[in-house]
Short mmCIF file of C-alpha atoms in Angstrom, two decimals:
data_model
loop_
_atom_site.label_atom_id
_atom_site.label_comp_id
_atom_site.label_asym_id
_atom_site.label_seq_id
_atom_site.Cartn_x
_atom_site.Cartn_y
_atom_site.Cartn_z
CA MET A 12 -26.52 -45.36 24.16
CA PHE A 13 -23.51 -47.57 24.93
CA LEU A 14 -23.94 -49.60 21.74
CA ALA A 15 -24.40 -46.45 19.65
CA GLN A 16 -21.25 -44.92 21.13
CA THR A 17 -19.28 -48.10 20.56
CA TRP A 18 -20.39 -48.26 16.93
CA TYR A 19 -19.62 -44.57 16.40
CA MET A 20 -16.11 -45.04 17.78
CA THR A 21 -15.68 -48.15 15.63
CA THR A 22 -16.68 -46.34 12.43
CA ARG A 23 -14.16 -43.63 13.31
CA LEU A 24 -11.42 -46.26 13.45
CA ILE A 25 -12.67 -47.94 10.26
CA ARG A 26 -12.53 -44.63 8.39
CA ARG A 27 -8.98 -44.15 9.60
CA LEU A 28 -8.12 -47.65 8.38
CA ILE A 29 -9.70 -47.02 4.97
CA ARG A 30 -7.49 -43.96 4.60
CA GLN A 31 -4.49 -46.19 5.36
CA PRO A 32 -5.07 -49.40 3.36
CA TRP A 33 -1.34 -50.07 3.42
CA TYR A 34 -1.72 -51.15 7.07
CA VAL A 35 -3.91 -54.12 6.14
CA ALA A 36 -1.58 -54.95 3.25
CA LEU A 37 1.51 -54.86 5.47
CA THR A 38 -0.04 -57.11 8.12
CA LEU A 39 -0.91 -59.61 5.37
CA ILE A 40 2.49 -59.72 3.66
CA GLN A 41 4.20 -61.99 6.18
CA PRO A 42 1.32 -64.51 6.52
CA ILE A 43 0.99 -64.68 2.72
CA ILE A 44 4.72 -65.33 2.35
CA TRP A 45 4.68 -67.99 5.05
CA LEU A 46 1.61 -69.69 3.61
CA THR A 47 3.01 -69.67 0.07
CA LEU A 48 6.64 -70.59 0.80
CA TYR A 49 6.21 -72.86 3.82
CA GLY A 50 3.28 -74.60 2.17
CA GLN A 51 5.57 -75.62 -0.69
CA LEU A 52 8.81 -76.03 1.26
CA PHE A 53 7.44 -78.39 3.90
CA GLN A 54 4.86 -80.29 1.87
CA ARG A 55 6.75 -83.56 2.45
CA VAL A 56 6.34 -83.17 6.22
CA VAL A 57 3.17 -85.25 5.86
CA ASP A 58 5.42 -88.26 5.22
CA LEU A 59 6.77 -88.11 8.78
CA PRO A 60 5.60 -91.00 10.98
CA GLY A 61 2.87 -89.73 13.27
CA PHE A 62 1.87 -86.75 11.12
CA ARG A 63 -1.84 -87.32 10.77
CA ALA A 64 -2.67 -84.90 7.94
CA THR A 65 -2.43 -85.99 4.32
CA SER A 66 -1.88 -82.50 2.86
CA TYR A 67 0.43 -79.93 4.44
CA ILE A 68 -1.38 -76.96 2.85
CA ASP A 69 -4.63 -78.25 4.41
CA PHE A 70 -2.81 -78.43 7.74
CA LEU A 71 -1.00 -75.08 7.42
CA THR A 72 -3.77 -72.76 6.24
CA PRO A 73 -5.78 -72.64 9.51
CA GLY A 74 -2.54 -72.10 11.43
CA ILE A 75 -1.53 -69.16 9.24
CA VAL A 76 -4.99 -67.62 9.61
CA ILE A 77 -4.61 -67.76 13.40
CA MET A 78 -1.04 -66.48 13.22
CA SER A 79 -2.24 -63.50 11.16
CA SER A 80 -4.82 -62.70 13.83
CA LEU A 81 -2.17 -62.92 16.55
CA PHE A 82 0.27 -60.63 14.76
CA ALA A 83 -2.38 -58.04 13.89
CA SER A 84 -3.72 -57.95 17.45
CA GLY A 85 -0.27 -57.45 18.93
CA TRP A 86 -0.03 -53.95 17.48
CA THR A 87 -3.42 -52.69 18.67
CA GLY A 88 -1.79 -50.90 21.58
CA MET A 89 0.21 -48.74 19.17
CA GLY A 90 -3.01 -46.96 18.18
CA VAL A 91 -3.63 -46.14 21.84
CA ILE A 92 -0.19 -44.55 22.15
CA VAL A 93 -0.74 -42.53 18.96
CA ASP A 94 -4.04 -41.21 20.34
CA ILE A 95 -2.38 -40.35 23.66
CA ASP A 96 0.50 -38.52 21.96
CA ARG A 97 -1.83 -36.57 19.67
CA GLY A 98 -4.17 -35.54 22.47
CA VAL A 99 -7.08 -37.53 21.02
CA MET A 100 -7.38 -39.61 24.19
CA ASP A 101 -7.57 -36.49 26.37
CA ARG A 102 -10.44 -35.16 24.25
CA LEU A 103 -12.24 -38.49 24.52
CA LEU A 104 -11.84 -38.47 28.30
CA VAL A 105 -13.59 -35.10 28.65
CA SER A 106 -16.39 -36.16 26.29
CA PRO A 107 -19.55 -38.04 27.36
CA VAL A 108 -18.38 -41.17 25.51
CA SER A 109 -18.62 -44.35 27.60
CA ARG A 110 -15.19 -45.45 28.77
CA PRO A 111 -15.68 -49.14 27.90
CA ALA A 112 -16.79 -48.04 24.40
CA ILE A 113 -13.32 -46.58 23.83
CA ILE A 114 -11.78 -50.01 24.43
CA LEU A 115 -14.45 -52.18 22.83
CA SER A 116 -14.55 -50.08 19.65
CA ARG A 117 -10.88 -50.87 19.06
CA LEU A 118 -11.53 -54.56 19.55
CA LEU A 119 -14.55 -54.47 17.22
CA ASN A 120 -12.46 -52.73 14.57
CA LEU A 121 -9.74 -55.35 15.07
CA SER A 122 -12.33 -58.13 14.74
CA LEU A 123 -13.63 -56.80 11.43
CA THR A 124 -10.06 -56.48 10.13
CA THR A 125 -9.30 -60.02 11.30
CA ILE A 126 -12.31 -61.42 9.45
CA VAL A 127 -11.28 -59.71 6.19
CA GLN A 128 -7.68 -60.90 6.50
CA SER A 129 -8.77 -64.43 7.42
CA LEU A 130 -11.05 -64.70 4.38
CA ILE A 131 -8.22 -63.52 2.11
CA LEU A 132 -5.83 -66.13 3.54
CA PHE A 133 -8.55 -68.78 3.43
CA GLY A 134 -9.07 -68.05 -0.27
CA LEU A 135 -5.33 -68.07 -0.95
CA GLY A 136 -5.06 -71.45 0.75
CA ALA A 137 -7.78 -72.78 -1.56
CA LEU A 138 -5.88 -71.45 -4.59
CA LEU A 139 -2.78 -73.27 -3.35
CA GLY A 140 -4.70 -76.52 -3.15
CA ALA A 141 -6.16 -76.62 0.36
CA ARG A 142 -9.39 -78.54 0.72
CA TYR A 143 -11.74 -77.71 3.57
CA ARG A 144 -13.87 -80.74 4.33
CA GLY A 145 -15.52 -78.92 7.22
CA GLY A 146 -17.19 -76.53 4.77
CA VAL A 147 -18.89 -73.31 5.84
CA GLY A 148 -19.32 -74.53 9.42
CA GLY A 149 -15.60 -75.15 9.74
CA LEU A 150 -14.83 -71.72 8.29
CA LEU A 151 -17.16 -70.05 10.80
CA VAL A 152 -15.45 -71.84 13.69
CA LEU A 153 -12.05 -70.75 12.38
CA LEU A 154 -13.24 -67.13 12.13
CA VAL A 155 -14.67 -67.22 15.66
CA ALA A 156 -11.40 -68.67 16.99
CA ALA A 157 -9.36 -66.02 15.16
CA VAL A 158 -11.59 -63.20 16.43
CA LEU A 159 -11.55 -64.41 20.05
CA LEU A 160 -7.77 -64.79 19.98
CA GLY A 161 -7.41 -61.36 18.38
CA CYS A 162 -9.66 -59.73 20.97
CA GLY A 163 -7.71 -61.34 23.79
CA PHE A 164 -4.27 -60.30 22.64
CA GLY A 165 -5.59 -57.01 21.28
CA ALA A 166 -6.92 -56.16 24.74
CA LEU A 167 -3.59 -57.08 26.33
CA SER A 168 -1.81 -54.90 23.76
CA ILE A 169 -4.15 -52.02 24.64
CA ALA A 170 -3.31 -52.55 28.32
CA LEU A 171 0.39 -52.37 27.43
CA GLY A 172 -0.21 -49.15 25.50
CA PHE A 173 -1.90 -47.48 28.48
CA THR A 174 0.73 -48.80 30.90
CA LEU A 175 3.99 -48.26 28.99
CA ARG A 176 2.94 -45.24 26.86
CA LYS A 177 6.06 -45.58 24.71
CA GLN A 178 6.00 -47.07 21.22
CA GLU A 179 9.47 -48.55 21.61
CA SER A 180 8.48 -50.34 24.82
CA VAL A 181 5.33 -51.81 23.28
CA ILE A 182 7.23 -52.92 20.17
CA GLY A 183 9.83 -54.64 22.35
CA ALA A 184 7.22 -56.38 24.50
CA VAL A 185 5.16 -57.53 21.51
CA ASN A 186 8.17 -58.85 19.60
CA PHE A 187 9.27 -60.69 22.73
CA VAL A 188 6.09 -62.79 22.90
CA LEU A 189 4.79 -63.20 19.32
CA LEU A 190 7.21 -65.78 17.95
CA PRO A 191 7.41 -67.90 21.14
CA LEU A 192 3.60 -68.04 21.20
CA THR A 193 3.58 -69.06 17.53
CA PHE A 194 6.23 -71.76 17.78
CA THR A 195 4.82 -73.29 20.97
CA SER A 196 1.60 -73.97 19.08
CA PRO A 197 0.75 -76.32 16.19
CA VAL A 198 0.79 -73.58 13.54
CA PHE A 199 3.57 -75.32 11.58
CA MET A 200 3.93 -78.72 13.22
CA ALA A 201 1.54 -81.22 14.79
CA ASN A 202 1.45 -81.25 18.58
CA ASN A 203 2.28 -84.94 18.82
CA LEU A 204 5.60 -84.34 17.00
CA MET A 205 6.73 -81.56 19.36
CA PRO A 206 9.16 -82.17 22.24
CA GLN A 207 7.42 -83.07 25.48
CA TRP A 208 8.07 -79.71 27.15
CA MET A 209 6.67 -77.83 24.16
CA ARG A 210 3.50 -79.93 24.24
CA ALA A 211 3.09 -79.04 27.90
CA VAL A 212 3.52 -75.32 27.16
CA ALA A 213 1.11 -75.56 24.21
CA GLN A 214 -1.70 -76.75 26.47
CA LEU A 215 -1.63 -73.32 28.16
CA ASN A 216 -1.17 -71.34 24.95
CA PRO A 217 -4.29 -69.57 23.57
CA VAL A 218 -2.77 -69.76 20.09
CA ASN A 219 -2.83 -73.54 20.43
CA TRP A 220 -6.51 -73.47 21.41
CA SER A 221 -7.34 -71.35 18.37
CA VAL A 222 -5.40 -73.46 15.89
CA GLU A 223 -6.83 -76.73 17.21
CA ALA A 224 -10.42 -75.45 17.16
CA GLY A 225 -10.13 -74.14 13.60
CA ARG A 226 -8.16 -77.07 12.25
CA TRP A 227 -10.40 -79.71 13.78
CA ALA A 228 -13.56 -77.96 12.56
CA LEU A 229 -12.20 -77.74 9.02
CA ALA A 230 -11.09 -81.37 8.94
CA GLY A 231 -14.61 -82.75 8.67
CA GLN A 232 -16.44 -84.87 11.27
CA PRO A 233 -14.69 -83.14 14.19
CA ASP A 234 -15.14 -83.79 17.89
CA TRP A 235 -17.44 -80.82 18.49
CA GLY A 236 -17.12 -81.23 22.23
CA ALA A 237 -13.36 -80.68 22.02
CA VAL A 238 -13.88 -77.75 19.61
CA GLY A 239 -16.41 -76.22 22.00
CA ILE A 240 -14.00 -76.50 24.93
CA ARG A 241 -11.29 -74.67 22.95
CA LEU A 242 -13.72 -71.90 22.01
CA LEU A 243 -14.87 -71.60 25.62
CA LEU A 244 -11.26 -71.27 26.80
CA LEU A 245 -10.70 -68.57 24.19
CA ALA A 246 -13.83 -66.70 25.29
CA VAL A 247 -12.67 -66.76 28.92
CA PHE A 248 -9.21 -65.59 27.85
CA ALA A 249 -10.67 -62.71 25.83
CA PHE A 250 -12.99 -61.70 28.69
CA VAL A 251 -10.17 -61.62 31.25
CA ALA A 252 -7.95 -59.70 28.82
CA VAL A 253 -10.68 -57.06 28.31
CA LEU A 254 -10.97 -56.66 32.09
CA ILE A 255 -7.19 -56.12 32.25
CA ALA A 256 -7.41 -53.51 29.49
CA LEU A 257 -10.23 -51.67 31.28
CA ARG A 258 -8.23 -51.67 34.51
CA ALA A 259 -5.17 -50.27 32.70
CA PHE A 260 -7.42 -47.61 31.15
CA ARG A 261 -8.74 -46.57 34.56
CA ALA A 262 -5.17 -46.36 35.86
CA HIS A 263 -4.31 -44.11 32.91
CA GLN A 264 -7.29 -41.89 33.71
CA ARG A 265 -6.16 -41.47 37.31
CA ALA A 266 -2.62 -40.63 36.21
CA ALA A 267 -3.71 -38.18 33.48
#
């Protein structure tokens, strides 16, 4: 029953997304621009002493895939606020639908969207000259890392939506954290070339875990133990974030 309800709620969100294809396009515009322009603008970065990659587009593509997942997940809470304002959430609360299904369906919808966007960016990177020595296995690891990161930050965004209940407040909070999370990770620059304090911050940054897992897996002959540790950290992060979202949802129910 729970799985059926979750899937039903997910298909409802997918149908809404299909009616608004511009949303997927808009969330892809910035990553595509960054991948295309930064990939060309900073291609000589590989000449820096200590930069271990031989091709910047190879290095950048996994980072942009993860960044796309982060940015898309940050706005998941906006859908919660829209449903609250339109009375949809009230109707769901008086229905027999499982409460966790309401949250998990949004994360499943986000995961499917993330996979589609990641494959598009992965293909664009190949067109721009990226070579993925890790093959299909590396791609799967990158997708898993992107999905886990998206679920984690998507759940936190949902928690913000239930807690703040104002679009302006959620927009402000999301904008406040997205770029710092991106630039304290190796999306654009190798960790070993960052200032010491940024390297320390990156060790606690889930975006860093995602980028490292995906990039190492795609590089060919990776340290699978290190990749597995990053994926485990991401899974724990996503699990804790979902618990936070469920708690915020219960608080919203009590206040409704």
